[in-house]
Each structure stands twice: as C-alpha cells, then as structure tokens.
Amino acid sequence: MKLIIEQSLELAEPEITIRCGLIDEPLRRLIEQVRLYSFSITGRRGESSRIFRLEEVFYFESVDERTYLYCEKEVYECDPKLYELERQLENTAFVRVSKSCILNTARLESVRALAGSRMEAKLENGESVVVSRHYLPAFKEKFGL
C-alpha cells in the first residue's frame, strides 16, 4: 500500500481519497476506522453535555424510549433513536446486536457462545453484551467469525 499525504492551508477540512483495485478485508477495516473518525455525537448527563468521537463509544442502548451511549466508565444520554444511529453507522465498526443495543466491534475483547443460539460479547472495559440470535449473522459477519 502506498500512502500519500498532501498538506495545504487552502483546505477547510481533511479530505481522504482511497484508490484501489479491490477492497479487501484490511482495507475495509481501515475505511471503517476513517468513518468512525469523521463522526461525533453529543451526550448529556445532568446539566452537562460532551461531544464524543465514535471510537470512545463502546455501545448504544435504548431503555424506556431513551438512548444512552456507554463509554469506558461512564454513561450519557443522547438524542438519536437506535434506528437512526443504525442507519448513520452503516459501514462502520458498529453493528446491531439486539432490539435495544448497537455495539462497537472495535471495542470487543472476546466472544463466547451461549445457549439458544446467542453469544456474549465481552468488551475492553469488562462489560458484557448479549448478541441475540436474530442479529447473530450480521454480528458474525462484522466481527469476522
């Protein structure tokens, strides 16, 4: 792979162009990382708000018609509904794993099979999320199983 970096003060924002013959698995993962870098989301907790880069988010969860984003040690509420996030996060490392959860596969530490054609995804922060059988094929594809 050849990497060319051109710097210009005339550019208002970074621009990335990928030229390739075929998109293989390592290149697909690189593209996912670039997409994560370019997306941010605002989370609220109490009276304070914070902007998060997607790579900081371990997963999104919907509880009682509210959406929460989970980071390494903290939880924040955010505005988008899960179906909106799912659409916005297409072709990134995020994948829907249940009716109420979208998981960042880049934050996975390990997975293990559970009874009933489900899986448990253990995250880098020690938390575990259950992958329901309905969403298991997409999860396996995204995680490379």
Tab-separated table of C-alpha atoms in Angstrom, residues 2-139:
chain	number	residue	atom	x	y	z
A	2	LYS	CA	1.237	3.443	-0.895
A	3	LEU	CA	0.393	6.390	1.392
A	4	ILE	CA	0.485	9.931	0.025
A	5	ILE	CA	-0.146	12.891	2.343
A	6	GLU	CA	-0.575	16.368	0.888
A	7	GLN	CA	-0.801	19.339	3.225
A	8	SER	CA	-2.471	22.574	2.124
A	9	LEU	CA	-3.674	25.560	4.115
A	10	GLU	CA	-6.332	26.095	1.436
A	11	LEU	CA	-8.310	23.049	2.592
A	12	ALA	CA	-11.094	23.758	5.101
A	13	GLU	CA	-11.246	20.139	6.297
A	14	PRO	CA	-9.290	16.921	5.760
A	15	GLU	CA	-10.150	15.015	2.599
A	16	ILE	CA	-9.392	11.322	2.201
A	17	THR	CA	-9.450	9.587	-1.174
A	18	ILE	CA	-8.864	5.845	-1.428
A	19	ARG	CA	-7.867	4.436	-4.809
A	20	CYS	CA	-7.688	0.675	-5.063
A	21	GLY	CA	-8.290	-2.319	-7.268
A	22	LEU	CA	-10.429	-4.345	-4.867
A	23	ILE	CA	-11.470	-3.669	-1.291
A	24	ASP	CA	-10.027	-6.492	0.795
A	25	GLU	CA	-10.655	-7.107	4.490
A	26	PRO	CA	-7.773	-4.970	5.877
A	27	LEU	CA	-8.793	-2.061	3.630
A	28	ARG	CA	-12.449	-2.444	4.638
A	29	ARG	CA	-11.413	-2.158	8.299
A	30	LEU	CA	-9.343	0.929	7.557
A	31	ILE	CA	-12.341	2.523	5.822
A	32	GLU	CA	-14.489	1.735	8.889
A	33	GLN	CA	-11.941	3.491	11.105
A	34	VAL	CA	-11.926	6.558	8.867
A	35	ARG	CA	-15.722	6.710	9.031
A	36	LEU	CA	-15.584	6.472	12.834
A	37	TYR	CA	-13.117	9.343	12.952
A	38	SER	CA	-15.387	11.644	10.986
A	39	PHE	CA	-18.495	11.144	13.161
A	40	SER	CA	-19.224	12.564	16.603
A	41	ILE	CA	-22.209	12.534	18.928
A	42	THR	CA	-23.305	14.682	21.865
A	43	GLY	CA	-24.027	13.003	25.184
A	44	ARG	CA	-25.708	14.566	28.206
A	45	ARG	CA	-25.507	13.760	31.882
A	46	GLY	CA	-27.338	16.042	34.264
A	47	GLU	CA	-26.739	19.647	33.260
A	48	SER	CA	-23.527	18.959	31.346
A	49	SER	CA	-23.000	17.919	27.723
A	50	ARG	CA	-19.976	16.458	25.990
A	51	ILE	CA	-19.093	15.629	22.402
A	52	PHE	CA	-17.811	12.096	21.853
A	53	ARG	CA	-15.834	10.646	18.980
A	54	LEU	CA	-17.324	7.306	17.966
A	55	GLU	CA	-14.193	5.384	18.858
A	56	GLU	CA	-14.850	6.371	22.505
A	57	VAL	CA	-18.290	4.724	22.463
A	58	PHE	CA	-18.487	1.050	23.472
A	59	TYR	CA	-22.194	0.660	22.691
A	60	PHE	CA	-25.556	2.403	22.432
A	61	GLU	CA	-28.587	1.119	24.299
A	62	SER	CA	-32.263	2.031	24.303
A	63	VAL	CA	-34.064	1.868	27.665
A	64	ASP	CA	-37.596	3.188	28.247
A	65	GLU	CA	-37.616	5.066	24.928
A	66	ARG	CA	-34.353	6.861	25.742
A	67	THR	CA	-30.995	6.249	24.089
A	68	TYR	CA	-27.776	6.007	26.069
A	69	LEU	CA	-24.162	5.845	24.971
A	70	TYR	CA	-21.755	3.812	27.057
A	71	CYS	CA	-18.089	4.749	27.264
A	72	GLU	CA	-15.323	3.014	29.174
A	73	LYS	CA	-16.604	4.055	32.607
A	74	GLU	CA	-19.473	6.479	32.034
A	75	VAL	CA	-22.991	6.522	30.607
A	76	TYR	CA	-24.579	9.505	28.840
A	77	GLU	CA	-27.972	10.108	27.300
A	78	CYS	CA	-28.088	11.064	23.614
A	79	ASP	CA	-30.836	12.228	21.254
A	80	PRO	CA	-30.866	9.875	18.237
A	81	LYS	CA	-33.060	6.797	18.334
A	82	LEU	CA	-31.371	3.437	17.761
A	83	TYR	CA	-32.814	3.060	14.265
A	84	GLU	CA	-31.369	6.483	13.347
A	85	LEU	CA	-27.965	5.532	14.748
A	86	GLU	CA	-28.070	2.194	12.958
A	87	ARG	CA	-28.584	3.993	9.649
A	88	GLN	CA	-25.882	6.606	10.360
A	89	LEU	CA	-23.378	3.981	11.481
A	90	GLU	CA	-23.752	1.707	8.466
A	91	ASN	CA	-20.366	0.605	7.130
A	92	THR	CA	-18.589	1.349	10.410
A	93	ALA	CA	-17.466	-0.994	13.190
A	94	PHE	CA	-20.897	-0.646	14.844
A	95	VAL	CA	-23.480	-3.404	14.468
A	96	ARG	CA	-26.950	-4.005	15.896
A	97	VAL	CA	-26.780	-6.940	18.327
A	98	SER	CA	-30.281	-6.822	19.834
A	99	LYS	CA	-33.515	-4.889	19.631
A	100	SER	CA	-32.129	-2.448	22.205
A	101	CYS	CA	-28.372	-2.366	21.534
A	102	ILE	CA	-25.807	-1.310	18.902
A	103	LEU	CA	-22.259	-2.468	19.649
A	104	ASN	CA	-18.842	-1.112	18.610
A	105	THR	CA	-16.966	-4.229	17.441
A	106	ALA	CA	-13.692	-2.298	17.637
A	107	ARG	CA	-14.107	-2.398	21.448
A	108	LEU	CA	-14.594	-6.187	21.676
A	109	GLU	CA	-12.212	-8.215	23.756
A	110	SER	CA	-13.767	-11.652	23.244
A	111	VAL	CA	-16.940	-13.528	22.359
A	112	ARG	CA	-18.383	-16.804	23.554
A	113	ALA	CA	-21.349	-18.921	22.577
A	114	LEU	CA	-24.399	-19.045	24.835
A	115	ALA	CA	-27.391	-21.381	24.870
A	116	GLY	CA	-30.217	-20.620	22.484
A	117	SER	CA	-28.048	-19.562	19.516
A	118	ARG	CA	-26.886	-16.393	21.237
A	119	MET	CA	-23.432	-15.026	22.001
A	120	GLU	CA	-21.898	-12.992	24.765
A	121	ALA	CA	-19.634	-10.150	23.658
A	122	LYS	CA	-17.120	-9.096	26.309
A	123	LEU	CA	-15.879	-5.531	25.903
A	124	GLU	CA	-12.491	-3.991	26.718
A	125	ASN	CA	-13.961	-2.330	29.820
A	126	GLY	CA	-15.123	-5.672	31.272
A	127	GLU	CA	-18.815	-5.244	30.445
A	128	SER	CA	-20.700	-7.940	28.560
A	129	VAL	CA	-23.464	-7.568	25.993
A	130	VAL	CA	-25.662	-10.415	24.733
A	131	VAL	CA	-25.978	-10.813	20.973
A	132	SER	CA	-29.468	-12.116	20.221
A	133	ARG	CA	-29.911	-14.885	17.681
A	134	HIS	CA	-31.845	-12.630	15.294
A	135	TYR	CA	-28.827	-10.300	14.954
A	136	LEU	CA	-26.156	-13.009	15.201
A	137	PRO	CA	-25.462	-13.412	11.432
A	138	ALA	CA	-24.726	-9.689	10.973
A	139	PHE	CA	-22.590	-9.672	14.119
